[in-house]
PDB file of C-alpha atoms in Angstrom:
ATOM      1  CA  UNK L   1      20.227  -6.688  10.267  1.00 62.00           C
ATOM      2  CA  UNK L   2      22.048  -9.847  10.094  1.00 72.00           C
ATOM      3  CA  UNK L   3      23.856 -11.564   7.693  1.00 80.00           C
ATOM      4  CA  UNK L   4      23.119 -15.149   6.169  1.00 79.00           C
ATOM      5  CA  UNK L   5      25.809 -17.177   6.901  1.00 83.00           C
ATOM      6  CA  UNK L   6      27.354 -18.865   4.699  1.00 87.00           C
ATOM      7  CA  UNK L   7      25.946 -21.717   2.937  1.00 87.00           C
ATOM      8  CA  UNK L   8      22.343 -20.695   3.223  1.00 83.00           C
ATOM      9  CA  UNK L   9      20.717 -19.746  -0.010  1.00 83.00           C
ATOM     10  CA  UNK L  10      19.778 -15.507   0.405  1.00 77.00           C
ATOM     11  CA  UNK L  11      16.271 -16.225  -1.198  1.00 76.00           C
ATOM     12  CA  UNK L  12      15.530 -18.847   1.836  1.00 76.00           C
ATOM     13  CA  UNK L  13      16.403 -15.992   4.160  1.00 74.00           C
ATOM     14  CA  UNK L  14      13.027 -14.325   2.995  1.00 74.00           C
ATOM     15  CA  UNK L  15      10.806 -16.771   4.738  1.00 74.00           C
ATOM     16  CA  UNK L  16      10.038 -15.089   7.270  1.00 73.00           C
ATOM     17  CA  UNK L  17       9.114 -11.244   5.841  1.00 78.00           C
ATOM     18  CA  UNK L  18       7.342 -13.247   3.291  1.00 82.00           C
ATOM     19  CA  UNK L  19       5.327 -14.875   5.624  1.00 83.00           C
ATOM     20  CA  UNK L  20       4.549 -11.702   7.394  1.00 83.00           C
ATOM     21  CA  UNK L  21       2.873 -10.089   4.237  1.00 86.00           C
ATOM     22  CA  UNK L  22       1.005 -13.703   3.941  1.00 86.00           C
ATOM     23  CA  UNK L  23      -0.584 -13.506   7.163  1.00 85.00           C
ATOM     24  CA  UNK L  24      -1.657 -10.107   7.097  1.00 82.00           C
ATOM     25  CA  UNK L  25      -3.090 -10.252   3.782  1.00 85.00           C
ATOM     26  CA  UNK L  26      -5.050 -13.443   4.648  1.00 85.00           C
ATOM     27  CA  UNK L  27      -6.870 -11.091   7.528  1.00 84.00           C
ATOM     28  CA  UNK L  28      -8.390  -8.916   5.015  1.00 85.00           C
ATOM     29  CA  UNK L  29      -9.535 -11.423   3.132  1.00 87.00           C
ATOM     30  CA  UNK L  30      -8.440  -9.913  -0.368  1.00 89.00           C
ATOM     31  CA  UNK L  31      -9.751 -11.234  -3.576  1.00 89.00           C
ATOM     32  CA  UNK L  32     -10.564 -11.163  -7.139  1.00 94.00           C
ATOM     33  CA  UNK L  33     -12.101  -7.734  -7.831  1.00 94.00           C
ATOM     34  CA  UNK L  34     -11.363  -5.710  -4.709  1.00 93.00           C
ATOM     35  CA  UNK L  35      -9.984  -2.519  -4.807  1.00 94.00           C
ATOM     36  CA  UNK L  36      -6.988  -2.578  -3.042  1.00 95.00           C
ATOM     37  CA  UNK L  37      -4.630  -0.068  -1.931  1.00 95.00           C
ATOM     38  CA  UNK L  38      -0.975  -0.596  -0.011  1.00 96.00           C
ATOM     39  CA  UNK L  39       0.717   2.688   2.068  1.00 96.00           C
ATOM     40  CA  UNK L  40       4.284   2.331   2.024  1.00 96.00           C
ATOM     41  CA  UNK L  41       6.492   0.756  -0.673  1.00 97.00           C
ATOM     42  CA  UNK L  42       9.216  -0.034   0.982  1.00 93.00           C
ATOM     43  CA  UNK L  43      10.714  -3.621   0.714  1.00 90.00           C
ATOM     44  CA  UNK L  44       7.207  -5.016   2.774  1.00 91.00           C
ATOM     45  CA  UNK L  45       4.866  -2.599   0.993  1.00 95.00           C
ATOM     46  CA  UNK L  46       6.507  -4.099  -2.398  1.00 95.00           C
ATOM     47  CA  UNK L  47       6.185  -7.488  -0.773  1.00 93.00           C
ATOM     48  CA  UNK L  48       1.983  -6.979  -0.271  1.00 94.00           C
ATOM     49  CA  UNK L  49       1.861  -5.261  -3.863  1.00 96.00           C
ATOM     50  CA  UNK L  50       3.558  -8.648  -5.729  1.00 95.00           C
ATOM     51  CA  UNK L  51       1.030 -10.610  -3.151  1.00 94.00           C
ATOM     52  CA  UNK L  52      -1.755  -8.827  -3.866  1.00 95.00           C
ATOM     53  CA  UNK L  53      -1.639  -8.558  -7.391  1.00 94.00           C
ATOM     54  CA  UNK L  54      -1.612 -12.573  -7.491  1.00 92.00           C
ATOM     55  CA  UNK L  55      -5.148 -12.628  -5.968  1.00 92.00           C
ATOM     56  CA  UNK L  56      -6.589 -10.088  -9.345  1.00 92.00           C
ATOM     57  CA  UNK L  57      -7.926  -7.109  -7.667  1.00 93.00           C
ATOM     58  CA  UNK L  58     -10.066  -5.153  -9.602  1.00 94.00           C
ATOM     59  CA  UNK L  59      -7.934  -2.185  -8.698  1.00 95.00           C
ATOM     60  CA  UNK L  60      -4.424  -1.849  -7.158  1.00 96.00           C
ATOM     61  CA  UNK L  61      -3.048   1.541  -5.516  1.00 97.00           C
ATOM     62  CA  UNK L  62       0.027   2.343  -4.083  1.00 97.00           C
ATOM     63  CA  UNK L  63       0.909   5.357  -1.891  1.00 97.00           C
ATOM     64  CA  UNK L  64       4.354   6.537  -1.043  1.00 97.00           C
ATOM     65  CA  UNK L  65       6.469   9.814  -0.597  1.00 97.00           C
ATOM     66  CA  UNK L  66       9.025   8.761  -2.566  1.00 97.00           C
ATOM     67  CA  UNK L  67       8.900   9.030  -6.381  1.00 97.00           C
ATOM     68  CA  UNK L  68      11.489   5.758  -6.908  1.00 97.00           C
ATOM     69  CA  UNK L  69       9.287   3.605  -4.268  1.00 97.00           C
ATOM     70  CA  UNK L  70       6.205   4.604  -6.495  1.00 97.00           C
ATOM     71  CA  UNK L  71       8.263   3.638 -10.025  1.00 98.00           C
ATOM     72  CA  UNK L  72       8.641   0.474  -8.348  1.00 97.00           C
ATOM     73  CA  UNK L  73       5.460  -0.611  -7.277  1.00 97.00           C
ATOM     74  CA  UNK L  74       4.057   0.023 -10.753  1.00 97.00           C
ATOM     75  CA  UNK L  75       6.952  -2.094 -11.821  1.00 97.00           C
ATOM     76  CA  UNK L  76       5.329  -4.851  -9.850  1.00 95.00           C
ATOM     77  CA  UNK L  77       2.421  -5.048 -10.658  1.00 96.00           C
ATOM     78  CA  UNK L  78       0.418  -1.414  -9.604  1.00 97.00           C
ATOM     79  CA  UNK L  79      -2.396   0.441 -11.490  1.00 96.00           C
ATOM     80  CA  UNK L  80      -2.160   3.220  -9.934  1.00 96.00           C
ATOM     81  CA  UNK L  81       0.678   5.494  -7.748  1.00 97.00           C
ATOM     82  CA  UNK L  82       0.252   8.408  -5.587  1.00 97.00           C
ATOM     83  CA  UNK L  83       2.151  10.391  -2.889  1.00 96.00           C
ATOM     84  CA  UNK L  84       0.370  10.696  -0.017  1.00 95.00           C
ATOM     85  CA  UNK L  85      -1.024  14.408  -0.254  1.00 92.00           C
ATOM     86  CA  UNK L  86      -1.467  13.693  -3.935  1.00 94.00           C
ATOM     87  CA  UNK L  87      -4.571  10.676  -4.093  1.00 93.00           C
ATOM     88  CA  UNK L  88      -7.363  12.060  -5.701  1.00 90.00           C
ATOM     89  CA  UNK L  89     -10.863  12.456  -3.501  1.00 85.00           C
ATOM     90  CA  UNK L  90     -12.526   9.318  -5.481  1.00 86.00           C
ATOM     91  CA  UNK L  91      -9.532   7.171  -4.525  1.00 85.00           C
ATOM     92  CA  UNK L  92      -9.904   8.534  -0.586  1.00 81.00           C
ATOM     93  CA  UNK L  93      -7.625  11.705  -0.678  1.00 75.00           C
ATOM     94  CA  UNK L  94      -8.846  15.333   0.593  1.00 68.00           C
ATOM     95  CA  UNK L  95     -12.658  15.419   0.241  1.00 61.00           C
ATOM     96  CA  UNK L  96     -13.541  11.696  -0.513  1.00 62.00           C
ATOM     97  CA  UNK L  97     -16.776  10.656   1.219  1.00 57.00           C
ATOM     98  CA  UNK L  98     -18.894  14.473   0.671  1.00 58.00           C
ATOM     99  CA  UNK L  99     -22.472  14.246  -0.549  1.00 54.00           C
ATOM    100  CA  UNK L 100     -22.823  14.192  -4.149  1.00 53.00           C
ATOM    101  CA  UNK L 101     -19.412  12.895  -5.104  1.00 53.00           C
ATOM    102  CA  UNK L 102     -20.354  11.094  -8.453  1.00 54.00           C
ATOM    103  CA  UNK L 103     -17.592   8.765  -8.134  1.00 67.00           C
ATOM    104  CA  UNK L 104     -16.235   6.863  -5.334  1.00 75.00           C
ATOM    105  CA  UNK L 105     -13.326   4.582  -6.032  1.00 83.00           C
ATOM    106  CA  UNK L 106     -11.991   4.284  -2.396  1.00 87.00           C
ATOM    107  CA  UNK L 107     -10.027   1.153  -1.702  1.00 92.00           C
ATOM    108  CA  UNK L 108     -12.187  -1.911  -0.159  1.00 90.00           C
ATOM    109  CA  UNK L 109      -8.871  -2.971   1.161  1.00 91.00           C
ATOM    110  CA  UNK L 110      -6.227  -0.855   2.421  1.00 92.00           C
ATOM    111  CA  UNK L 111      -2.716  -2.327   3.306  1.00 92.00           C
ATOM    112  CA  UNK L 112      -0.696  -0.489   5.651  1.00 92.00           C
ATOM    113  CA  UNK L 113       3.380  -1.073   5.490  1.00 92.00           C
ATOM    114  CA  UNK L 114       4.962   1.847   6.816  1.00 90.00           C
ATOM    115  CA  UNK L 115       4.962   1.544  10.612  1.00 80.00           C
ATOM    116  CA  UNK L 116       4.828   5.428  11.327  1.00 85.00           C
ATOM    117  CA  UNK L 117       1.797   7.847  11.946  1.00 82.00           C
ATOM    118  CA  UNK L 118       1.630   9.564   8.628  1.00 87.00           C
ATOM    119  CA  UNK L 119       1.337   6.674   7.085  1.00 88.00           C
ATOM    120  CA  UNK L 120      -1.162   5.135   9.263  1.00 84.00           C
ATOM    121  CA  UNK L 121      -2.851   8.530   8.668  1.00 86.00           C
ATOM    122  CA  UNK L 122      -3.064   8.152   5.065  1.00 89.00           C
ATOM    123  CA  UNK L 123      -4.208   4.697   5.206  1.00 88.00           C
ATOM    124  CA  UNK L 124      -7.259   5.606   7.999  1.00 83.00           C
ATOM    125  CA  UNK L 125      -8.245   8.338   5.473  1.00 85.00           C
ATOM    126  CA  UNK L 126      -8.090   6.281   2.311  1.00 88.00           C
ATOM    127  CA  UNK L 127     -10.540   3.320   3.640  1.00 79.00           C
ATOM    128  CA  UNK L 128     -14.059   3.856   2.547  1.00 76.00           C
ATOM    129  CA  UNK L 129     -17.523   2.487   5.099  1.00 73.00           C
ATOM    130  CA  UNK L 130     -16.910  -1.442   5.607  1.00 72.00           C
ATOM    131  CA  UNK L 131     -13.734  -1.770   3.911  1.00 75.00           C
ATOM    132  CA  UNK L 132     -10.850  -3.897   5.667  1.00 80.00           C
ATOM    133  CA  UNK L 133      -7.604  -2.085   7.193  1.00 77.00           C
ATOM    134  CA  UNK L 134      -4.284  -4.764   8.049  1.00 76.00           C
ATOM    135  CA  UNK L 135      -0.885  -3.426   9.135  1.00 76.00           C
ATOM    136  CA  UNK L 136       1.856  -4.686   8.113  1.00 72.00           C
ATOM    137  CA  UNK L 137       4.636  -2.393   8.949  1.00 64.00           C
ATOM    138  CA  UNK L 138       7.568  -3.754  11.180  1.00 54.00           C
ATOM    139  CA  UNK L 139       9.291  -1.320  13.394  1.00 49.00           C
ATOM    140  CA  UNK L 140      12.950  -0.888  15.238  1.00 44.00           C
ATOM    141  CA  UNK L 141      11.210  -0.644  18.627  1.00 45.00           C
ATOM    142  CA  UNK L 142      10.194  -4.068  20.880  1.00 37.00           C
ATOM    143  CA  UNK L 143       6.982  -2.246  21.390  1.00 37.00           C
ATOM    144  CA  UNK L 144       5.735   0.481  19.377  1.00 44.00           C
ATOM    145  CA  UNK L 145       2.348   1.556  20.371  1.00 46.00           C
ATOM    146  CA  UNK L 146      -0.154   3.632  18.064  1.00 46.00           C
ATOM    147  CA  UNK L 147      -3.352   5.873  17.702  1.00 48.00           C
ATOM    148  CA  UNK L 148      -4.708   4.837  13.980  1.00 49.00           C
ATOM    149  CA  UNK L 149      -7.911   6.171  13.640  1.00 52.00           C
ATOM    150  CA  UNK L 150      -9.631   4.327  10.345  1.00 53.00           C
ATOM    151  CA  UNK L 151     -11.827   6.615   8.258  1.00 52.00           C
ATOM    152  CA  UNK L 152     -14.568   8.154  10.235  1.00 48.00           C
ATOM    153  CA  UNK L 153     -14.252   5.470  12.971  1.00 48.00           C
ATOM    154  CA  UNK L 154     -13.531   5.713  16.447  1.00 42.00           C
ATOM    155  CA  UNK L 155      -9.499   5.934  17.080  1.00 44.00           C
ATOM    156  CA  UNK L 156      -7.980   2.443  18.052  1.00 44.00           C
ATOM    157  CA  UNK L 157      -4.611   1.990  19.580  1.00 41.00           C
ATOM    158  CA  UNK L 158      -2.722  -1.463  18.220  1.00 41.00           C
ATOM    159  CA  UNK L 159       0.810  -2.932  19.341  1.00 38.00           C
ATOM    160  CA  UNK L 160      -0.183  -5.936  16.925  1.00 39.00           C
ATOM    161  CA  UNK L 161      -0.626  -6.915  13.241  1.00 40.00           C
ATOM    162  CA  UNK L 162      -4.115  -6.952  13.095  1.00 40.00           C
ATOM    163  CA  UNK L 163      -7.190  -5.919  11.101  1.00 39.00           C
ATOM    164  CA  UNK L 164      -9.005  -2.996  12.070  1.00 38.00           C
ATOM    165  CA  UNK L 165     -12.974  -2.787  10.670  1.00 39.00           C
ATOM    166  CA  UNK L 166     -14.500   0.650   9.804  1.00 39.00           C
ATOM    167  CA  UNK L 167     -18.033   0.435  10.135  1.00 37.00           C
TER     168      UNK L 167
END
């Protein structure tokens, strides 16, 4: 972390995070209607849920552990809040995707800001057949390299910020 010096207006000093969540979103290619879903909401998470909500999906989800993070996404701008072993199976929790379900709400785009395995677990298991997977997450390594394996798909390993198709 480093301070803004002096002089420099703190909001400027967003920039480049800000830019971030814009270029990731803009590879899922998000808009009015989908059914969206962001894992992690943390300060980038929060970022993609203000972001997203600007574009009028049809439904937006946010997972996260932590009760406050989930408070705050509704805050700006969330339908819906889970923790990750809590999403029901029409919104791509535990038994999503079995023959028969009557209802199948799973996100068409899932947004992925946390950076660690469990929560590019949760986001794999939430995407539903041809729905659009970007990550987002930022992490305290140069390199951090990662098995995400989206829905039912084959696992792919990433170093990058880039979309992953299912289907």
């Amino acid at each position: 972390v480093l301070p803004v010096p002096d002089g420099i207006d703190p909001a400027l000093a967003l920039g480049e995070p800000v830019a971030d969540l814009a270029e990731a979103l803009s590879r899922t290619r998000t808009g009015a209607g989908d059914r969206v879903a962001v894992v992690g909401l943390g300060f980038m998470g929060l970022g993609l849920v203000q972001l997203v909500r600007d574009r009028a999906p049809g439904l937006l989800i946010g997972v996260d552990p932590v009760p406050a993070a989930r408070r705050r996404a509704l805050d700006q701008g969330a339908d819906l809040v889970f923790a990750p072993d809590e999403v029901p199976a029409e919104y791509g929790g535990p038994g999503s995707g079995q023959p028969g379900r009557a209802s199948d709400y799973r996100p068409d785009v899932v947004l992925e800001a946390t950076g660690v395995t469990p929560g590019l677990k949760t986001a794999g298991e939430l995407v539903r057949r041809s729905a659009r997977c970007a990550s987002s997450a930022t992490t305290t390594r140069a390199t951090r390299r990662w098995t995400w394996t989206c829905g039912t798909g084959a696992p792919r390993s990433s170093t990058a910020s880039a979309p992953i198709r299912r289907g």
